[in-house]
Tab-separated table of C-alpha atoms in Angstrom:
chain	number	residue	atom	x	y	z
A	24	MET	CA	-70.994	24.751	81.433
A	25	PRO	CA	-67.893	22.507	81.163
A	26	ASP	CA	-66.656	24.754	78.342
A	27	THR	CA	-66.791	27.847	80.594
A	28	ARG	CA	-63.270	28.747	81.686
A	29	VAL	CA	-63.142	29.889	85.299
A	30	ALA	CA	-60.070	30.882	87.309
A	31	ALA	CA	-59.779	31.223	91.073
A	32	ILE	CA	-57.338	32.673	93.596
A	33	VAL	CA	-57.846	31.385	97.131
A	34	GLY	CA	-56.041	31.203	100.439
A	35	PRO	CA	-56.216	32.247	104.083
A	36	THR	CA	-57.152	35.695	105.264
A	37	ALA	CA	-54.401	38.356	105.118
A	38	VAL	CA	-52.284	36.331	102.666
A	39	GLY	CA	-52.557	39.037	99.990
A	40	LYS	CA	-55.275	37.773	97.647
A	41	THR	CA	-56.978	41.110	97.012
A	42	GLU	CA	-54.080	43.147	95.668
A	43	VAL	CA	-52.619	40.489	93.405
A	44	SER	CA	-56.039	39.393	92.130
A	45	VAL	CA	-56.754	42.907	90.855
A	46	GLN	CA	-53.394	42.985	89.076
A	47	VAL	CA	-54.002	39.546	87.568
A	48	ALA	CA	-57.540	40.474	86.519
A	49	GLU	CA	-56.232	43.484	84.609
A	50	ARG	CA	-53.710	41.286	82.834
A	51	LEU	CA	-56.242	38.584	81.938
A	52	ASP	CA	-59.258	40.720	80.965
A	53	ALA	CA	-61.109	39.261	83.927
A	54	GLU	CA	-63.878	40.371	86.248
A	55	ILE	CA	-63.740	39.317	89.879
A	56	VAL	CA	-66.453	37.331	91.635
A	57	SER	CA	-65.940	37.628	95.383
A	58	VAL	CA	-66.052	34.298	97.185
A	59	ASP	CA	-66.326	35.814	100.650
A	60	SER	CA	-69.318	34.905	102.780
A	61	MET	CA	-69.314	38.279	104.582
A	62	GLN	CA	-68.506	40.789	101.844
A	63	VAL	CA	-72.014	40.239	100.500
A	64	TYR	CA	-73.334	42.419	103.352
A	65	ARG	CA	-73.507	46.190	103.057
A	66	GLY	CA	-71.887	48.069	105.919
A	67	LEU	CA	-69.382	45.365	106.855
A	68	ASP	CA	-66.580	47.265	105.175
A	69	ILE	CA	-63.565	47.637	107.449
A	70	GLY	CA	-63.740	44.202	109.060
A	71	THR	CA	-64.065	42.337	105.754
A	72	ALA	CA	-61.328	44.385	104.043
A	73	LYS	CA	-63.545	45.239	101.077
A	74	VAL	CA	-61.926	46.750	98.030
A	75	ASP	CA	-62.588	50.452	97.691
A	76	ALA	CA	-64.600	52.185	94.978
A	77	ALA	CA	-61.498	53.145	92.991
A	78	THR	CA	-60.404	49.519	92.785
A	79	ARG	CA	-63.874	48.440	91.699
A	80	ARG	CA	-63.684	50.982	88.906
A	81	ARG	CA	-60.402	49.436	87.778
A	82	VAL	CA	-61.823	45.901	87.819
A	83	PRO	CA	-65.543	45.062	88.171
A	84	HIS	CA	-66.311	43.063	91.333
A	85	HIS	CA	-69.422	40.932	91.767
A	86	LEU	CA	-71.244	39.709	94.916
A	87	ILE	CA	-70.080	42.580	97.110
A	88	ASP	CA	-72.635	44.724	98.999
A	89	ILE	CA	-75.595	42.814	97.569
A	90	ARG	CA	-77.655	42.463	100.773
A	91	PRO	CA	-78.329	44.517	103.917
A	92	PRO	CA	-76.688	43.075	107.036
A	93	ASP	CA	-79.980	41.942	108.595
A	94	VAL	CA	-80.824	39.602	105.682
A	95	ASP	CA	-79.121	36.211	105.865
A	96	VAL	CA	-77.584	34.970	102.611
A	97	THR	CA	-77.643	31.178	102.428
A	98	VAL	CA	-75.007	29.117	100.666
A	99	ALA	CA	-77.653	28.003	98.169
A	100	GLU	CA	-78.504	31.624	97.340
A	101	PHE	CA	-74.836	32.499	97.029
A	102	GLN	CA	-74.388	29.550	94.676
A	103	ARG	CA	-77.192	30.780	92.440
A	104	LEU	CA	-75.988	34.390	92.374
A	105	ALA	CA	-72.353	33.493	91.742
A	106	ARG	CA	-73.184	31.132	88.904
A	107	ALA	CA	-75.349	33.823	87.327
A	108	ALA	CA	-72.437	36.279	87.582
A	109	ILE	CA	-70.082	33.740	85.994
A	110	ALA	CA	-72.501	33.164	83.118
A	111	ASP	CA	-72.842	36.919	82.581
A	112	ILE	CA	-69.084	37.547	82.609
A	113	HIS	CA	-68.376	34.594	80.321
A	114	GLY	CA	-71.189	35.624	77.982
A	115	ARG	CA	-69.547	39.019	77.495
A	116	GLY	CA	-66.237	37.415	76.581
A	117	TRP	CA	-64.392	38.081	79.847
A	118	LEU	CA	-62.787	35.641	82.266
A	119	PRO	CA	-64.587	35.025	85.579
A	120	LEU	CA	-61.982	35.178	88.367
A	121	LEU	CA	-63.199	33.882	91.728
A	122	VAL	CA	-61.316	35.395	94.663
A	123	GLY	CA	-61.730	34.710	98.360
A	124	GLY	CA	-61.185	32.534	101.372
A	125	SER	CA	-64.594	30.970	101.991
A	126	GLY	CA	-63.927	27.373	101.001
A	127	LEU	CA	-67.502	26.146	101.322
A	128	TYR	CA	-68.779	28.964	99.136
A	129	LEU	CA	-66.149	28.277	96.466
A	130	ARG	CA	-67.098	24.619	96.302
A	131	ALA	CA	-70.788	25.467	96.266
A	132	VAL	CA	-70.201	27.596	93.184
A	133	VAL	CA	-67.838	25.411	91.167
A	134	ASP	CA	-68.893	21.884	92.171
A	135	ASP	CA	-72.168	20.026	91.798
A	136	LEU	CA	-73.216	20.469	95.419
A	137	ARG	CA	-76.917	20.440	96.245
A	138	PHE	CA	-78.463	21.884	99.371
A	139	PRO	CA	-81.539	20.320	100.991
A	140	ALA	CA	-84.715	22.126	101.972
A	141	ARG	CA	-84.948	24.353	105.023
A	142	SER	CA	-87.412	24.421	107.922
A	143	PRO	CA	-87.882	27.825	109.585
A	144	ARG	CA	-89.486	26.135	112.596
A	145	VAL	CA	-86.647	23.671	113.177
A	146	ARG	CA	-84.030	26.322	112.506
A	147	ALA	CA	-85.588	28.790	114.949
A	148	ALA	CA	-85.639	26.130	117.679
A	149	LEU	CA	-81.985	25.249	117.075
A	150	GLU	CA	-80.942	28.903	117.028
A	151	ALA	CA	-82.718	29.463	120.333
A	152	GLU	CA	-80.925	26.445	121.760
A	153	ALA	CA	-77.594	27.764	120.497
A	154	ASP	CA	-78.277	31.056	122.269
A	155	ASP	CA	-79.126	29.142	125.437
A	156	VAL	CA	-76.417	26.474	125.656
A	157	GLY	CA	-73.777	27.785	123.258
A	158	ALA	CA	-72.478	26.784	119.855
A	159	GLU	CA	-69.964	24.295	121.252
A	160	SER	CA	-72.719	22.259	122.895
A	161	LEU	CA	-74.627	21.989	119.627
A	162	HIS	CA	-71.429	21.104	117.824
A	163	ALA	CA	-70.866	18.207	120.245
A	164	ARG	CA	-74.306	16.883	119.330
A	165	LEU	CA	-73.483	17.217	115.650
A	166	ALA	CA	-70.217	15.339	116.193
A	167	ALA	CA	-72.191	12.432	117.646
A	168	LEU	CA	-74.762	12.442	114.837
A	169	ASP	CA	-72.549	13.269	111.854
A	170	PRO	CA	-68.782	13.217	112.562
A	171	ALA	CA	-67.910	13.974	108.938
A	172	ALA	CA	-69.920	17.192	108.941
A	173	ALA	CA	-68.667	18.210	112.390
A	174	ALA	CA	-65.054	17.830	111.276
A	175	ARG	CA	-65.639	20.503	108.622
A	176	ILE	CA	-67.327	23.013	110.939
A	177	GLU	CA	-65.566	25.091	113.570
A	178	PRO	CA	-67.073	24.367	117.026
A	179	GLY	CA	-67.795	28.059	117.556
A	180	ASN	CA	-69.645	28.460	114.246
A	181	ALA	CA	-73.241	28.358	115.433
A	182	ARG	CA	-74.673	29.227	112.031
A	183	ARG	CA	-73.209	26.265	110.167
A	184	THR	CA	-73.752	23.872	113.083
A	185	VAL	CA	-77.417	24.834	113.211
A	186	ARG	CA	-77.725	24.302	109.470
A	187	ALA	CA	-76.228	20.808	109.667
A	188	LEU	CA	-78.504	19.809	112.546
A	189	GLU	CA	-81.490	21.330	110.723
A	190	VAL	CA	-80.819	19.116	107.698
A	191	ILE	CA	-80.452	16.027	109.873
A	192	GLU	CA	-83.780	16.696	111.593
A	193	VAL	CA	-85.647	17.614	108.406
A	194	THR	CA	-84.303	14.810	106.190
A	195	GLY	CA	-83.433	12.113	108.692
A	196	ARG	CA	-80.043	11.783	106.988
A	197	PRO	CA	-76.561	13.040	107.891
A	198	PHE	CA	-75.772	16.485	106.537
A	199	SER	CA	-72.602	15.081	104.952
A	200	ASP	CA	-74.750	12.705	102.848
A	201	ASN	CA	-76.334	15.637	101.043
A	202	THR	CA	-73.156	16.930	99.430
A	203	SER	CA	-70.424	15.204	97.444
A	204	TRP	CA	-67.603	16.435	99.632
A	205	GLU	CA	-65.143	13.810	98.482
A	206	GLU	CA	-65.614	14.465	94.759
A	207	HIS	CA	-63.661	17.532	93.690
A	208	ARG	CA	-65.270	17.685	90.275
A	209	SER	CA	-66.080	21.108	88.860
A	210	ILE	CA	-68.923	21.990	86.539
A	211	TYR	CA	-66.527	24.476	84.891
A	212	ASP	CA	-63.156	24.337	83.155
A	213	LEU	CA	-61.494	25.374	86.409
A	214	ARG	CA	-58.024	26.428	87.497
A	215	VAL	CA	-57.395	27.271	91.152
A	216	ALA	CA	-54.315	29.052	92.508
A	217	GLY	CA	-53.723	28.980	96.253
A	218	LEU	CA	-51.616	31.616	98.022
A	219	SER	CA	-49.596	30.668	101.075
A	220	LEU	CA	-47.190	32.190	103.566
A	221	ASP	CA	-45.184	30.507	106.288
A	222	ARG	CA	-47.034	30.631	109.598
A	223	PRO	CA	-44.931	33.323	111.342
A	224	ARG	CA	-45.252	35.664	108.374
A	225	LEU	CA	-48.985	34.963	108.004
A	226	TYR	CA	-49.575	35.571	111.708
A	227	ASP	CA	-47.679	38.858	111.508
A	228	ALA	CA	-49.839	39.865	108.540
A	229	ILE	CA	-52.998	38.973	110.467
A	230	ALA	CA	-51.944	41.031	113.492
A	231	GLY	CA	-51.034	43.965	111.256
A	232	ARG	CA	-54.354	43.779	109.449
A	233	VAL	CA	-56.298	43.752	112.717
A	234	ASP	CA	-54.342	46.766	113.977
A	235	THR	CA	-55.081	48.629	110.743
A	236	MET	CA	-58.780	47.803	110.943
A	237	LEU	CA	-58.996	49.085	114.489
A	238	GLU	CA	-57.186	52.276	113.472
A	239	GLN	CA	-59.677	52.701	110.618
A	240	GLY	CA	-62.614	52.559	113.023
A	241	LEU	CA	-63.762	48.939	113.170
A	242	VAL	CA	-65.186	49.284	116.686
A	243	ASP	CA	-67.363	52.246	115.717
A	244	GLU	CA	-68.465	50.521	112.515
A	245	ALA	CA	-69.526	47.409	114.425
A	246	ARG	CA	-71.405	49.378	117.070
A	247	LYS	CA	-73.284	51.383	114.438
A	248	LEU	CA	-74.326	48.148	112.746
A	249	ALA	CA	-75.441	46.495	115.983
A	250	PRO	CA	-79.168	47.408	115.742
A	251	HIS	CA	-79.308	46.316	112.101
A	252	ILE	CA	-77.146	43.207	111.914
A	253	GLY	CA	-78.545	39.723	111.413
A	254	ARG	CA	-77.454	36.426	112.910
A	255	THR	CA	-75.195	35.489	109.996
A	256	ALA	CA	-73.448	38.828	109.486
A	257	ARG	CA	-72.896	39.084	113.238
A	258	GLN	CA	-70.591	36.043	113.042
A	259	ALA	CA	-68.071	37.915	110.894
A	260	LEU	CA	-64.591	38.078	112.374
A	261	GLY	CA	-64.083	41.280	114.311
A	262	TYR	CA	-67.743	42.175	114.518
A	263	ARG	CA	-68.548	39.150	116.654
A	264	GLN	CA	-65.755	39.856	119.139
A	265	ILE	CA	-66.791	43.511	119.444
A	266	LEU	CA	-70.538	42.949	119.703
A	267	ASP	CA	-70.302	39.985	122.080
A	268	HIS	CA	-68.168	42.003	124.515
A	269	PRO	CA	-69.362	45.610	124.289
A	270	ASP	CA	-67.635	46.656	127.511
A	271	ALA	CA	-64.216	45.154	126.763
A	272	ASP	CA	-61.293	47.514	126.292
A	273	GLU	CA	-59.760	47.795	122.846
A	274	ALA	CA	-56.596	45.881	123.736
A	275	ASP	CA	-58.620	42.837	124.808
A	276	VAL	CA	-60.823	43.111	121.716
A	277	ARG	CA	-57.743	43.332	119.522
A	278	ASP	CA	-56.237	40.194	121.052
A	279	ALA	CA	-59.519	38.289	120.736
A	280	ILE	CA	-59.846	39.202	117.053
A	281	VAL	CA	-56.244	38.215	116.329
A	282	ARG	CA	-56.688	34.830	118.040
A	283	ALA	CA	-59.955	34.124	116.226
A	284	THR	CA	-58.482	35.156	112.886
A	285	LYS	CA	-55.461	32.896	113.331
A	286	ARG	CA	-57.767	29.950	114.084
A	287	PHE	CA	-59.845	30.800	111.035
A	288	ALA	CA	-56.767	31.043	108.814
A	289	ARG	CA	-55.633	27.585	109.903
A	290	ARG	CA	-59.027	26.139	109.016
A	291	GLN	CA	-58.982	27.911	105.651
A	292	GLU	CA	-55.584	26.421	104.852
A	293	SER	CA	-56.743	22.970	105.901
A	294	TRP	CA	-59.862	23.253	103.741
A	295	PHE	CA	-58.044	24.378	100.602
A	296	ARG	CA	-55.174	21.913	101.032
A	297	SER	CA	-57.696	19.071	101.013
A	298	ASP	CA	-58.659	20.091	97.454
A	299	PRO	CA	-56.279	18.434	94.970
A	300	ARG	CA	-57.115	21.015	92.290
A	301	VAL	CA	-55.400	23.854	94.151
A	302	VAL	CA	-51.887	24.645	92.920
A	303	TRP	CA	-49.951	26.552	95.571
A	304	PHE	CA	-47.833	29.677	95.199
A	305	ASP	CA	-45.657	31.525	97.716
A	306	ALA	CA	-47.417	34.845	98.291
A	307	SER	CA	-44.100	36.492	99.209
A	308	ASN	CA	-42.471	35.680	95.857
A	309	LEU	CA	-41.653	38.850	93.937
A	310	ALA	CA	-42.636	37.078	90.713
A	311	LEU	CA	-46.048	36.045	92.081
A	312	GLN	CA	-48.093	38.042	89.590
A	313	GLU	CA	-46.220	36.584	86.630
A	314	GLN	CA	-46.533	33.074	88.060
A	315	LEU	CA	-50.285	33.411	88.517
A	316	VAL	CA	-50.837	34.846	85.034
A	317	ALA	CA	-48.814	32.013	83.495
A	318	TYR	CA	-50.641	29.309	85.470
A	319	LEU	CA	-54.157	30.660	84.975
A	320	THR	CA	-53.691	31.061	81.225
A	321	ALA	CA	-51.855	27.783	80.543
């Protein structure tokens, strides 16, 4: 696979990846592989800012709406599906263009990361404990057992904390030992463009996006999904804040989503900036499309 050319456009939420990636894909004869851990779920449309059907007709998108929301998609499964999509696109003579903000999922696809076996029994016990004592309590335990893994997982992310603790219990080894986090070495001929905005502008974009989502009916969408949403999909930004506080008024929900999204954006930036392969571009530059085309084809 080292001879397979793969391009990627990454960055924090609301930075403008979707629009410019479609324009770039049209210029480069590319098909887009979504690297978004939540767009894989059907029904999570407004809150994940999925591209509409017209855009998907312009440029084929892969790994969107591939599972119902009550079926958890693991990182290992995502890795397998994304690599299959890349092989298919490359085999037809097109350029695979990875687009998204899920840093772990990007690395799982492009790097030689391996994921250890699972234990439904151990996982169920840890999930029950997370429900009982809270994600932050489990994260504190992980920090004591595996500081390197804990540093890469948000304290409120119960799903990933449970997974790390599951691996430790099943294998007897730190979760961070099972993946080559420090080696940014792709299995593909890879070019990665990162989009950035200064913090005030990014925060304004996040607030505007949340307002638009609420106007489009995010609360109703989340409530309709409630009986059919699994543990993983429920953690999606927006949906979690709505479903965890069903009686909150919309203003409080809006503020909670904005705060959570800002925290998430900071972690996304930190993740991608730790990858030396990412070349950064100002998302507000009027020549952005031309810059990306030139870089990704050089």
